[in-house]
Coordinates of C-alpha atoms in Angstrom, one line a residue:
Chain A
M204 CA 7.2 -9.5 -11.1
S205 CA 8.4 -6.1 -12.4
A206 CA 10.0 -3.4 -10.3
T207 CA 7.4 -1.2 -10.2
A208 CA 4.7 -4.2 -9.1
L209 CA 7.2 -5.6 -6.3
D210 CA 6.8 -1.7 -5.1
R211 CA 3.0 -1.4 -4.9
D212 CA 3.4 -5.1 -3.4
A213 CA 5.8 -3.0 -1.1
A214 CA 3.5 -0.1 -0.3
V215 CA 0.4 -2.1 0.7
Q216 CA 2.6 -4.0 2.9
A217 CA 3.7 -1.2 4.5
R218 CA 0.7 0.2 4.6
V219 CA -0.8 -3.2 6.4
V220 CA 2.3 -3.2 8.4
A221 CA 1.2 -0.1 9.5
A222 CA -2.5 -0.4 10.6
L223 CA -1.3 -4.0 11.9
A224 CA 0.3 -1.6 14.3
A225 CA -2.0 1.1 14.8
R226 CA -4.9 -2.1 16.1
A227 CA -2.2 -3.7 18.6
L228 CA -0.8 -0.7 19.7
R229 CA -5.1 0.6 20.0
S230 CA -6.2 -2.3 21.3
Q231 CA -3.0 -2.6 23.7
L232 CA -4.0 1.0 25.7
R233 CA -7.5 0.0 25.6
R234 CA -6.8 -3.0 27.9
A235 CA -6.5 -2.8 32.2
Q236 CA -5.1 -6.0 31.8
F237 CA -1.8 -4.9 29.9
L238 CA -1.4 -0.8 30.3
L239 CA -0.9 -2.0 34.6
P240 CA 1.7 -4.6 33.6
A241 CA 3.1 -2.7 30.5
F242 CA 3.4 1.7 32.4
L243 CA 1.9 0.9 36.4
L244 CA 4.2 -2.2 37.7
P245 CA 7.9 -1.0 36.4
L246 CA 7.3 2.4 37.7
L247 CA 5.8 0.3 41.6
L248 CA 9.0 -1.9 41.3
L249 CA 10.9 1.9 40.3
A250 CA 9.9 3.1 43.5
V251 CA 10.3 0.3 45.6
I252 CA 13.6 -0.8 44.6
A253 CA 14.5 3.8 44.1
S254 CA 13.4 4.0 47.7
G255 CA 14.2 0.1 49.9
T256 CA 17.6 0.1 48.2
S257 CA 18.7 2.6 47.7
A258 CA 21.3 1.7 50.8
A259 CA 23.2 -0.6 47.8
R260 CA 24.5 2.9 46.8
H261 CA 26.8 3.6 49.9
L262 CA 28.9 -0.2 48.9
P263 CA 32.0 0.0 47.3
G264 CA 32.5 -0.5 44.2
F265 CA 28.7 1.1 43.3
P266 CA 29.6 4.1 40.9
S267 CA 28.0 7.8 41.0
T268 CA 25.2 8.5 38.8
G269 CA 23.8 11.6 41.0
A270 CA 20.3 10.2 42.3
Y271 CA 20.3 6.4 42.6
V272 CA 16.6 6.3 40.6
G273 CA 19.2 8.5 38.4
F274 CA 21.2 4.4 38.1
V275 CA 17.7 1.7 38.4
V276 CA 15.4 3.8 36.0
G277 CA 18.0 1.5 33.6
G278 CA 16.7 -1.8 35.4
T279 CA 13.4 0.0 35.3
L280 CA 13.4 1.2 31.1
V281 CA 14.4 -2.7 30.2
Q282 CA 11.0 -4.3 32.2
G283 CA 9.3 -2.4 31.0
A284 CA 10.6 -3.2 27.4
L285 CA 9.9 -7.3 28.1
L286 CA 6.3 -7.1 29.5
A287 CA 5.2 -3.9 26.8
G288 CA 6.5 -7.6 24.3
L289 CA 4.7 -9.8 26.8
T290 CA 1.4 -8.2 26.7
A291 CA 2.4 -8.3 22.3
G292 CA 2.1 -11.9 22.5
I293 CA -1.0 -12.1 25.4
A294 CA -2.7 -10.2 22.3
L295 CA -1.6 -12.3 19.9
A296 CA -2.4 -16.0 21.4
A297 CA -6.4 -13.6 22.6
D298 CA -5.9 -12.8 18.9
I299 CA -5.9 -16.6 17.9
E300 CA -8.0 -17.8 20.3
G301 CA -10.7 -15.6 19.9
G302 CA -10.5 -16.1 15.9
F303 CA -9.3 -12.3 14.7
F304 CA -6.2 -13.9 13.4
D305 CA -8.6 -16.5 11.1
R306 CA -9.6 -13.0 9.6
L307 CA -6.2 -11.8 8.9
L308 CA -5.1 -15.3 7.4
T309 CA -7.9 -14.3 5.1
A310 CA -7.2 -10.7 3.7
P311 CA -4.6 -11.3 1.2
V312 CA -1.4 -9.9 3.5
Q313 CA 1.8 -11.3 3.9
R314 CA 1.8 -13.5 6.6
V315 CA 5.2 -12.2 7.6
S316 CA 3.5 -8.4 8.0
I317 CA 1.2 -9.4 10.2
V318 CA 4.2 -10.0 12.2
L319 CA 6.1 -7.0 11.4
G320 CA 2.1 -5.3 12.7
R321 CA 2.7 -6.8 16.9
I322 CA 6.3 -6.2 16.2
S323 CA 6.0 -2.5 14.7
A324 CA 3.5 -2.2 17.9
S325 CA 5.4 -3.3 20.6
I326 CA 8.4 -0.8 20.0
A327 CA 6.1 2.4 19.8
L328 CA 4.8 1.2 22.9
G329 CA 8.8 1.1 23.8
V330 CA 9.1 5.2 23.1
A331 CA 6.3 5.5 25.0
Q332 CA 6.8 2.9 28.1
A333 CA 11.0 4.5 28.6
S334 CA 10.1 8.4 27.6
L335 CA 7.3 8.1 31.3
F336 CA 9.7 6.3 33.0
L337 CA 13.0 8.5 31.9
A338 CA 10.7 11.4 32.9
V339 CA 8.8 10.3 36.0
A340 CA 12.7 9.3 37.1
F341 CA 13.8 13.0 36.6
I342 CA 11.1 14.2 38.1
F343 CA 12.7 12.7 41.6
G344 CA 15.5 13.5 41.4
A345 CA 17.1 11.4 38.2
R346 CA 19.8 13.1 36.0
Y347 CA 20.9 12.1 32.6
Q348 CA 24.7 13.7 32.1
G349 CA 24.2 12.1 28.8
G350 CA 21.8 14.8 27.4
V351 CA 19.1 14.5 24.5
A352 CA 21.4 13.2 23.0
G353 CA 21.3 9.8 25.6
V354 CA 18.2 10.0 26.8
A355 CA 16.5 9.4 23.1
I356 CA 19.3 6.7 22.7
A357 CA 18.5 4.7 26.0
I358 CA 15.2 4.9 24.8
C359 CA 15.4 3.2 21.4
I360 CA 17.6 0.7 22.5
A361 CA 14.8 0.0 25.3
A362 CA 12.1 0.3 22.2
I363 CA 14.5 -1.9 20.2
A364 CA 14.6 -4.5 23.5
A365 CA 10.8 -4.4 23.5
G366 CA 10.6 -5.3 19.9
G367 CA 12.9 -8.1 20.3
M368 CA 10.4 -9.1 23.5
A369 CA 7.6 -9.5 21.2
G370 CA 8.7 -11.5 18.8
L371 CA 9.7 -14.0 21.6
A372 CA 6.6 -13.6 22.4
S373 CA 4.7 -14.5 19.4
A374 CA 6.8 -17.0 18.5
I375 CA 5.8 -18.5 21.5
A376 CA 2.2 -17.9 20.8
L377 CA 2.0 -18.4 17.5
R378 CA 3.6 -22.0 18.5
T379 CA 1.3 -23.2 21.1
G380 CA -1.6 -20.7 20.2
S381 CA -2.2 -20.6 23.3
L382 CA -3.3 -17.7 25.9
S383 CA -3.4 -18.9 29.3
L384 CA 0.4 -20.6 28.6
L385 CA 2.0 -16.8 27.7
Q386 CA 0.4 -14.9 30.5
N387 CA 2.1 -18.0 33.0
L388 CA 5.3 -16.5 31.5
F389 CA 5.8 -13.1 33.4
P390 CA 7.9 -15.1 35.8
I391 CA 10.5 -15.8 33.2
V392 CA 10.4 -12.1 32.3
F393 CA 11.8 -11.5 36.1
V394 CA 14.2 -14.3 35.7
F395 CA 15.5 -12.8 32.1
L396 CA 15.8 -9.7 34.6
F397 CA 17.5 -10.3 37.3
T398 CA 19.5 -12.1 35.1
A399 CA 21.0 -9.1 33.8
P400 CA 22.4 -6.1 36.7
A401 CA 19.3 -4.3 35.9
F402 CA 19.9 -2.9 39.5
F403 CA 23.2 -3.0 41.0
P404 CA 25.7 -2.9 38.9
R405 CA 27.8 -6.4 37.7
A406 CA 30.8 -6.6 39.8
L407 CA 28.6 -6.2 42.7
L408 CA 26.8 -9.0 41.7
G409 CA 27.3 -12.9 43.0
P410 CA 29.9 -15.2 40.6
T411 CA 27.3 -17.2 39.5
L412 CA 25.1 -14.7 38.5
R413 CA 27.5 -12.1 36.6
H414 CA 28.8 -15.5 34.6
I415 CA 25.2 -16.0 33.8
A416 CA 24.7 -11.7 33.3
V417 CA 27.2 -12.4 30.7
F418 CA 25.7 -14.6 28.1
N419 CA 21.7 -12.9 29.3
P420 CA 21.7 -10.2 26.2
L421 CA 19.8 -7.4 28.1
T422 CA 23.0 -7.6 30.0
Y423 CA 24.8 -5.3 27.5
V424 CA 20.9 -3.5 27.0
V425 CA 20.4 -2.0 30.5
E426 CA 24.2 -1.1 30.6
G427 CA 24.5 0.3 27.2
I428 CA 21.4 2.2 28.4
R429 CA 23.5 3.4 32.0
G430 CA 26.4 4.3 30.0
A431 CA 23.5 6.1 26.8
L432 CA 22.1 8.2 29.9
H433 CA 25.2 9.3 32.4
A434 CA 27.5 9.4 29.5
S435 CA 29.6 6.2 31.1
A436 CA 31.4 3.9 29.4
A437 CA 32.6 3.0 32.9
L438 CA 28.6 2.2 33.1
G439 CA 28.0 0.2 29.9
D440 CA 29.0 1.0 26.1
P441 CA 25.4 2.4 24.0
W442 CA 26.7 0.6 21.0
K443 CA 27.1 -3.1 22.4
G444 CA 23.0 -2.0 23.9
L445 CA 22.2 -0.9 20.5
V446 CA 24.3 -4.0 19.4
A447 CA 23.1 -6.6 21.6
A448 CA 18.7 -4.7 21.4
T449 CA 19.0 -5.0 17.7
G450 CA 20.4 -8.2 17.5
L451 CA 17.6 -9.9 20.1
L452 CA 15.0 -7.8 17.3
L453 CA 15.9 -9.6 15.1
V454 CA 16.5 -13.2 16.4
T455 CA 13.3 -13.1 17.8
T456 CA 12.0 -12.1 14.2
V457 CA 12.9 -14.4 12.7
L458 CA 11.3 -17.6 15.4
S459 CA 8.0 -15.7 14.8
V460 CA 7.9 -15.4 11.4
L461 CA 9.4 -19.2 11.4
A462 CA 7.2 -20.0 14.1
M463 CA 3.6 -18.7 11.4
R464 CA 5.7 -20.3 8.8
G465 CA 4.7 -23.4 10.9
R466 CA 1.7 -22.5 11.5
L467 CA -0.3 -22.0 8.4
R468 CA 1.8 -25.0 7.5
A469 CA -0.2 -27.2 10.3
L470 CA -3.2 -26.4 8.8
Chain B
M25 CA -8.5 -25.7 -14.6
S26 CA -10.0 -25.4 -17.7
A27 CA -11.5 -22.0 -19.8
A28 CA -15.4 -23.9 -19.0
D29 CA -13.9 -24.2 -15.4
D30 CA -13.2 -21.5 -15.2
Q31 CA -16.6 -19.9 -15.6
R32 CA -18.2 -21.8 -11.9
A33 CA -17.4 -19.3 -8.8
I34 CA -16.9 -22.4 -6.6
L35 CA -15.7 -25.4 -7.6
V36 CA -14.5 -28.6 -5.5
E37 CA -13.4 -32.2 -6.6
D38 CA -13.3 -35.0 -4.2
L39 CA -12.3 -33.0 -1.5
V40 CA -11.1 -34.9 2.0
R41 CA -9.9 -33.6 5.0
T42 CA -8.8 -35.6 8.6
Y43 CA -7.4 -34.1 11.2
P44 CA -5.4 -36.0 13.7
G45 CA -6.6 -38.5 15.3
G46 CA -8.4 -39.8 12.3
L47 CA -11.3 -37.8 12.3
R48 CA -12.2 -37.3 8.0
A49 CA -14.2 -34.3 9.0
V50 CA -14.5 -34.0 5.1
D51 CA -14.7 -37.5 2.6
G52 CA -15.2 -37.0 -1.0
V53 CA -17.4 -33.6 -1.3
N54 CA -18.0 -32.3 -5.0
L55 CA -19.7 -29.4 -5.8
E56 CA -20.4 -26.9 -8.3
V57 CA -21.7 -22.8 -8.1
A58 CA -22.3 -20.7 -10.8
P59 CA -21.3 -17.2 -10.4
G60 CA -24.6 -15.8 -8.9
E61 CA -26.1 -17.8 -7.2
I62 CA -26.7 -18.3 -4.3
Y63 CA -25.6 -22.1 -2.7
G64 CA -26.6 -23.5 0.7
F65 CA -24.5 -26.1 2.6
L66 CA -27.3 -27.0 4.6
G67 CA -27.1 -29.7 7.7
P68 CA -25.6 -30.6 11.3
N69 CA -23.2 -29.7 13.8
G70 CA -20.3 -31.5 13.5
A71 CA -21.5 -32.6 9.5
G72 CA -18.2 -30.8 8.3
K73 CA -19.8 -27.4 6.5
S74 CA -17.9 -25.4 8.0
T75 CA -14.3 -27.5 7.6
T76 CA -14.7 -27.3 3.7
V77 CA -15.1 -23.3 4.3
R78 CA -12.5 -23.6 6.1
I79 CA -10.6 -25.4 2.8
L80 CA -12.4 -22.9 0.3
T81 CA -11.6 -19.7 2.7
T82 CA -7.9 -21.0 2.8
L83 CA -7.2 -21.3 6.4
L84 CA -7.4 -25.5 6.2
R85 CA -5.6 -26.9 3.6
P86 CA -7.3 -30.3 2.4
T87 CA -6.1 -34.1 3.3
S88 CA -6.0 -34.9 -0.8
G89 CA -8.5 -32.9 -3.1
R90 CA -8.4 -30.1 -5.0
A91 CA -10.8 -26.6 -4.9
W92 CA -10.9 -23.3 -7.1
V93 CA -12.8 -20.0 -5.3
A94 CA -13.5 -17.9 -8.6
G95 CA -11.5 -20.2 -11.0
H96 CA -8.3 -19.7 -8.5
D97 CA -7.0 -22.6 -6.4
V98 CA -7.5 -22.6 -2.7
V99 CA -3.3 -23.9 -2.1
A100 CA -2.0 -23.8 -4.8
E101 CA -3.0 -19.8 -5.6
A102 CA -4.5 -18.9 -2.1
G103 CA -2.9 -15.3 -1.7
A104 CA -5.1 -15.1 -5.7
A105 CA -8.0 -16.6 -3.6
R106 CA -8.5 -14.6 -1.4
R107 CA -8.5 -11.6 -3.2
V108 CA -11.4 -12.0 -4.5
I109 CA -13.6 -13.8 -1.3
G110 CA -15.5 -12.3 1.4
V111 CA -15.3 -14.0 4.2
A112 CA -18.2 -13.8 7.9
L113 CA -17.1 -17.0 10.0
Q114 CA -19.2 -18.7 12.6
E115 CA -18.8 -16.9 16.0
A116 CA -18.5 -13.3 14.4
A117 CA -14.4 -13.0 15.7
L118 CA -14.0 -9.6 16.3
D119 CA -12.2 -6.7 18.5
P120 CA -14.6 -5.5 21.0
L121 CA -11.5 -3.5 22.2
M122 CA -12.4 -1.6 18.0
T123 CA -14.8 0.6 17.6
G124 CA -17.1 -0.5 13.9
R125 CA -15.3 1.9 12.3
E126 CA -11.8 1.6 13.0
L127 CA -12.4 -3.0 12.4
L128 CA -13.5 -1.1 8.7
R129 CA -10.9 0.3 7.9
L130 CA -8.0 -1.8 9.0
Q131 CA -10.4 -4.4 6.5
G132 CA -9.6 -1.6 4.2
A133 CA -5.9 -1.4 4.8
L134 CA -5.8 -5.0 4.8
H135 CA -7.3 -4.8 1.7
G136 CA -5.0 -3.0 0.1
L137 CA -7.0 0.3 0.6
R138 CA -5.8 3.7 1.1
R139 CA -6.4 5.7 4.0
A140 CA -8.7 7.6 2.7
Q141 CA -10.6 4.7 0.0
A142 CA -10.5 2.5 3.5
S143 CA -12.3 5.6 5.4
E144 CA -14.8 6.3 2.3
R145 CA -16.1 2.3 2.2
G146 CA -16.7 2.1 5.3
D147 CA -18.1 4.6 5.8
D148 CA -20.4 3.4 3.1
L149 CA -20.3 -0.3 4.7
L150 CA -21.7 1.3 7.5
E151 CA -24.7 3.1 5.9
R152 CA -25.3 -0.4 4.3
V153 CA -25.8 -2.4 7.3
E154 CA -27.3 0.4 9.3
L155 CA -24.8 1.4 12.2
V156 CA -24.0 4.5 11.4
D157 CA -25.0 5.2 15.1
A158 CA -22.4 2.1 16.4
A159 CA -20.1 3.4 13.8
D160 CA -17.7 5.2 16.5
R161 CA -18.7 2.6 19.7
R162 CA -16.2 0.0 20.8
V163 CA -17.5 -3.2 19.4
G164 CA -17.8 -5.1 22.9
T165 CA -21.0 -2.6 23.1
Y166 CA -22.9 -3.8 20.2
S167 CA -25.5 -6.4 20.1
G168 CA -25.5 -9.8 18.9
G169 CA -27.1 -9.1 15.3
M170 CA -25.3 -6.3 15.1
R171 CA -22.1 -7.7 15.5
R172 CA -23.0 -10.1 12.0
R173 CA -24.3 -6.7 10.5
L174 CA -20.6 -5.7 10.6
D175 CA -19.2 -9.2 10.7
L176 CA -21.3 -9.0 6.5
A177 CA -19.5 -5.5 6.5
L178 CA -16.4 -6.2 7.0
A179 CA -16.8 -8.6 4.7
L180 CA -17.9 -6.6 1.5
V181 CA -14.8 -4.6 2.2
Q182 CA -12.9 -5.5 -1.2
R183 CA -16.2 -6.1 -2.9
P184 CA -15.6 -9.6 -3.2
R185 CA -17.4 -12.5 -5.8
V186 CA -17.6 -15.0 -4.5
L187 CA -19.2 -14.8 0.1
F188 CA -18.1 -17.3 2.1
L189 CA -21.6 -17.0 5.3
D190 CA -21.1 -19.8 7.8
E191 CA -23.7 -20.5 9.8
P192 CA -24.8 -16.6 9.6
T193 CA -27.1 -15.8 11.5
T194 CA -26.9 -18.9 14.5
G195 CA -28.2 -16.9 17.6
L196 CA -30.0 -14.2 15.9
D197 CA -34.0 -13.1 16.4
P198 CA -36.1 -13.2 14.0
A199 CA -35.8 -10.2 13.9
S200 CA -32.4 -9.6 13.0
R201 CA -32.4 -13.2 11.3
A202 CA -34.7 -11.4 8.3
A203 CA -32.6 -7.8 7.8
L204 CA -29.8 -10.2 7.2
W205 CA -31.5 -12.3 4.5
R206 CA -32.4 -9.1 3.0
E207 CA -28.9 -7.7 2.7
V208 CA -28.2 -11.4 1.7
R209 CA -30.4 -11.1 -1.2
A210 CA -29.5 -7.8 -2.1
L211 CA -26.4 -8.5 -2.3
N212 CA -26.4 -11.2 -4.6
A213 CA -28.9 -9.7 -7.1
D214 CA -25.8 -7.4 -7.5
G215 CA -24.3 -9.9 -8.6
T216 CA -21.9 -11.4 -5.9
T217 CA -21.9 -16.0 -5.3
V218 CA -22.9 -16.3 -1.5
F219 CA -22.3 -20.1 -0.6
L220 CA -23.9 -20.0 2.7
T221 CA -23.4 -22.7 5.2
T222 CA -26.7 -23.1 7.8
Q223 CA -28.1 -26.4 9.5
Y224 CA -31.8 -23.9 10.3
L225 CA -33.9 -25.6 7.0
E226 CA -35.1 -22.8 6.8
E227 CA -32.9 -20.2 5.8
A228 CA -31.4 -22.4 2.9
E229 CA -35.0 -22.5 2.1
Q230 CA -35.1 -18.6 1.6
L231 CA -32.0 -17.6 0.3
A232 CA -30.4 -20.6 -1.2
E233 CA -31.3 -21.5 -5.3
R234 CA -29.6 -25.1 -4.8
V235 CA -28.9 -26.8 -1.3
G236 CA -26.5 -29.1 -1.3
I237 CA -27.3 -31.4 2.1
I238 CA -24.0 -32.3 3.8
D239 CA -24.0 -35.3 6.5
R240 CA -20.9 -37.0 8.5
G241 CA -18.9 -35.2 5.6
R242 CA -19.9 -36.3 2.5
I243 CA -22.9 -34.3 0.3
V244 CA -25.8 -36.7 0.5
A245 CA -28.5 -34.3 -1.4
E246 CA -27.9 -31.7 -3.3
G247 CA -31.1 -29.1 -5.5
T248 CA -33.2 -27.1 -5.8
P249 CA -35.2 -27.0 -2.6
D250 CA -38.0 -27.8 -5.1
E251 CA -35.7 -30.4 -6.5
L252 CA -35.1 -31.8 -3.3
K253 CA -38.3 -31.9 -1.4
A254 CA -40.2 -33.4 -4.9
R255 CA -37.3 -36.4 -4.0
V256 CA -39.7 -37.2 -0.2
G257 CA -43.1 -36.3 -1.9
E258 CA -45.3 -35.3 -4.4
P259 CA -47.8 -32.5 -2.7
A260 CA -50.5 -33.0 -0.9
L261 CA -54.8 -30.9 -0.9
H262 CA -56.5 -31.5 1.9
V263 CA -60.0 -30.8 0.5
D264 CA -62.8 -30.1 2.9
L265 CA -66.7 -29.6 1.7
V266 CA -69.2 -28.3 3.5
D267 CA -71.7 -31.3 2.8
P268 CA -69.6 -34.4 4.2
A269 CA -71.5 -37.2 2.8
E270 CA -70.3 -36.0 -0.1
A271 CA -66.9 -37.3 0.4
E272 CA -67.5 -39.9 -1.7
R273 CA -69.1 -39.3 -4.9
A274 CA -66.1 -36.6 -4.8
R275 CA -63.3 -39.2 -3.9
E276 CA -63.8 -41.2 -6.8
L277 CA -63.7 -37.5 -9.2
L278 CA -60.4 -37.3 -7.8
A279 CA -59.0 -40.2 -8.7
A280 CA -58.6 -38.9 -12.1
H281 CA -56.5 -36.5 -10.3
G282 CA -53.9 -38.4 -8.2
E283 CA -53.9 -40.9 -5.6
C284 CA -57.3 -40.2 -3.7
S285 CA -58.2 -41.1 0.2
H286 CA -60.3 -39.7 2.6
R287 CA -58.7 -38.0 5.8
R288 CA -60.8 -37.5 9.0
G289 CA -63.1 -34.7 9.9
G290 CA -65.1 -36.3 6.1
G291 CA -62.5 -34.6 3.5
L292 CA -60.1 -35.5 0.9
I293 CA -56.7 -36.0 0.6
V294 CA -55.1 -36.1 -3.2
R295 CA -51.3 -36.4 -3.3
M296 CA -50.7 -35.0 -6.6
S297 CA -48.0 -34.9 -9.5
G298 CA -47.3 -31.5 -9.3
A299 CA -48.8 -28.9 -8.5
R300 CA -50.7 -26.6 -10.9
A301 CA -52.9 -30.4 -10.1
I302 CA -54.1 -27.7 -8.3
A303 CA -57.1 -25.7 -10.6
P304 CA -58.9 -28.5 -12.2
V305 CA -59.0 -30.3 -8.8
V306 CA -61.5 -27.7 -7.9
R307 CA -62.7 -27.1 -11.5
T308 CA -63.6 -30.4 -10.8
L309 CA -65.4 -30.3 -7.7
D310 CA -66.9 -27.0 -8.6
E311 CA -68.7 -29.2 -12.1
A312 CA -69.6 -31.5 -10.5
G313 CA -72.1 -29.1 -7.7
I314 CA -69.6 -30.5 -5.4
E315 CA -69.1 -27.4 -2.5
V316 CA -65.4 -26.6 -1.4
D317 CA -65.1 -25.2 1.5
T318 CA -61.2 -25.3 2.6
V319 CA -58.1 -26.5 0.1
E320 CA -54.7 -26.8 1.5
V321 CA -51.3 -27.1 -0.6
E322 CA -49.0 -29.4 2.0
T323 CA -45.8 -30.3 0.7
P324 CA -42.9 -31.5 2.1
T325 CA -40.3 -29.2 4.2
L326 CA -36.6 -29.6 3.7
D327 CA -36.9 -31.3 7.3
D328 CA -38.2 -34.3 5.2
V329 CA -35.4 -34.1 2.6
F330 CA -33.3 -33.8 5.5
L331 CA -34.7 -36.8 7.7
A332 CA -35.5 -38.8 4.4
V333 CA -31.8 -38.6 3.2
T334 CA -29.9 -38.4 6.3
G335 CA -32.0 -41.0 8.2
H336 CA -31.9 -38.3 11.3
A337 CA -33.3 -34.8 11.8
A338 CA -31.4 -31.7 10.8
T339 CA -30.6 -30.4 14.6
D340 CA -29.0 -34.0 15.8
D341 CA -25.1 -33.9 16.4
P342 CA -23.7 -36.7 15.1
A343 CA -20.4 -36.7 15.4
P344 CA -19.0 -33.8 17.7
E345 CA -16.7 -31.4 14.5
P346 CA -13.3 -31.0 16.0
S347 CA -11.8 -28.2 17.2
L348 CA -11.1 -25.6 14.2
S349 CA -8.5 -22.7 15.4
A350 CA -6.3 -21.6 12.8

C-alpha cells in the first residue's frame, strides 16, 4: 500500500472512530440505566462520605486539604471513571446481544476502530463526569490549590482511567458477549475502588489494605489526582497518576483488541 | 477465481458449516447468482438459510468450502467483500436510542463517507424509503414496517452491488410487505443483485427470478418458480360447461389436448402439457358447439414444490438453528 493510500485509510478510520465514539456517547447519555451510575451514584457517595465520615480529617496524619470534600472528591473522580468504563462494556455487550454489533462487523472498518470508538467515548464521558464532580465539590467548599492547570491534569488522569476501565469492560464483553455478566460486575468496581486509598490517605489504611493498595494502579491514579488538585507532592504525584492511568489504558486496549480477534476467530 | 467466475455476483462451492456440538447447519451448498438477479433462498426455520447468509456476509467462517461475492472470497478478501455488499439481517438490528437520520449518518461514516456526503446520502435514502417525517424520531418509536424500511435504507448507503435481505418481511403486515417488495423490485431494476432468504413461498414467487430450496442444510431444488412448479406437475384446466350433459362428448374431444377426466358437478379437468394449450381447448369446444360456462387454470404452487422435494411443508421446523449471535 502506498503512503498516500495509508494516509487515506488512516483518515477514514479516524472518521470511523469519531463516528462510533459519538454514537456510543449519545447512547450512553440517552440511557437512564447508564446515566445514573455514571453521574448520580458517585455524587451520592460523595455526599455520604463527605458528610458522614468528615470526622476522619481530625485523625492524626490526615493531610490538610481545606474542606474534607476537597480530599474525597479525588475518589469520586475515580469511582466515576470506573463506572463510565463499566457502562461502556455493558453497552457493548448489549450491542452484541441485540445484533447491532453484526452491523458493525459487516461494514468495511478495521476491527480495532470498533474498540477504539468505544474507549474514546468513555474518555469523553470521563471528562464530562470529572468536570461535573469537581464543580459540585467546589460549590460545597472544595478548593483546588493546583489552580486551573491542576484541575485540568486531574480531569485528564480521570478521563484516561475511564478509558482504561472501558478497555477492560470491553474485553470482557467481547470475550463473553454476556450482558448479564457485565451487569453483575458492578460490585467489582467497588472492590477496585476500596482497595485503593480512594477516600482515605494510604497511610491511614489497615496494613493488609495498605499492602494491596501498592499493587492497585488506581492507588496512583487517585493519589495523582489529589496531588494535581491540591498541588501537593505529599498527597500524590500527578505524573505517577498519569503513567498509571495511561498504562491501564494501553494494557486494557490491547486486551480488548485481543478479545476482538479471539471473537472473530471463533466465528 | 477465474475471470469467468468473476462474472457471477455470488458463487458458492461445497459450503459446509458445522456448529460446536456437531450440527451441520449448512451441508455442501453450491449455488450461483448472476449479476442483476433476484435469487430467492427458500426454506423453513432452521434449514440453513441464515447461516448461509452469515457466511456470505463475512459474519461466519465456513467449516469448509468457499464462497465469493462480487468476485471477492468472503474469507480471504473479507474486507473487499464488505465494501460491495449491503446487508439487512433477520430482526433488524437497530439502536433504539438513535434516530433514523443519525443511524444513516453513522452507516455512511462506517463506509468511509465524509460527514456532508453521509448526510446527503442519508437524506436521499430517507426519502426513498418514505421515512422523512420520522427521520428525527428515535428508532425505538418506529413500527415494525418502519424499522424494516430503515434497515433496508442502511443496507443501501454504500450503493451495494449485492444486497442480502434475510427474511425482510417476517412479521410485517400485508401493506408493509407489499411496500418492501416494491422497493426490492425497484432496487433490482437499478441493477442491484438481491439475495433474499424467506420462508414465505409467496414472497419467493413474487420477487425471485430463481429460487433455491434449502432443507436441512442442503439445496434440494433450484430453478425459476415456473420450472420448479413444472417439476411437480402440469397445470390443470378446470372447465365447467353450460350443459353438463355435454360432458362426455367434451371429454372425448379434449382427450387430444391432454389427460381429461370428469370432475364433480359435471365439469372436466384437463391436465395440459403447457399453458399454451388453453386456447386450443376453448376453440375445440367452441367449434363443436359446446358452450363453456367457466374456465380456470390451476397451477401447482411453490407449496406443492416444497412438499414434493422435502417431504414436509415449508412452515415445518425440522431442526432448531443454533444461536447465530456473532
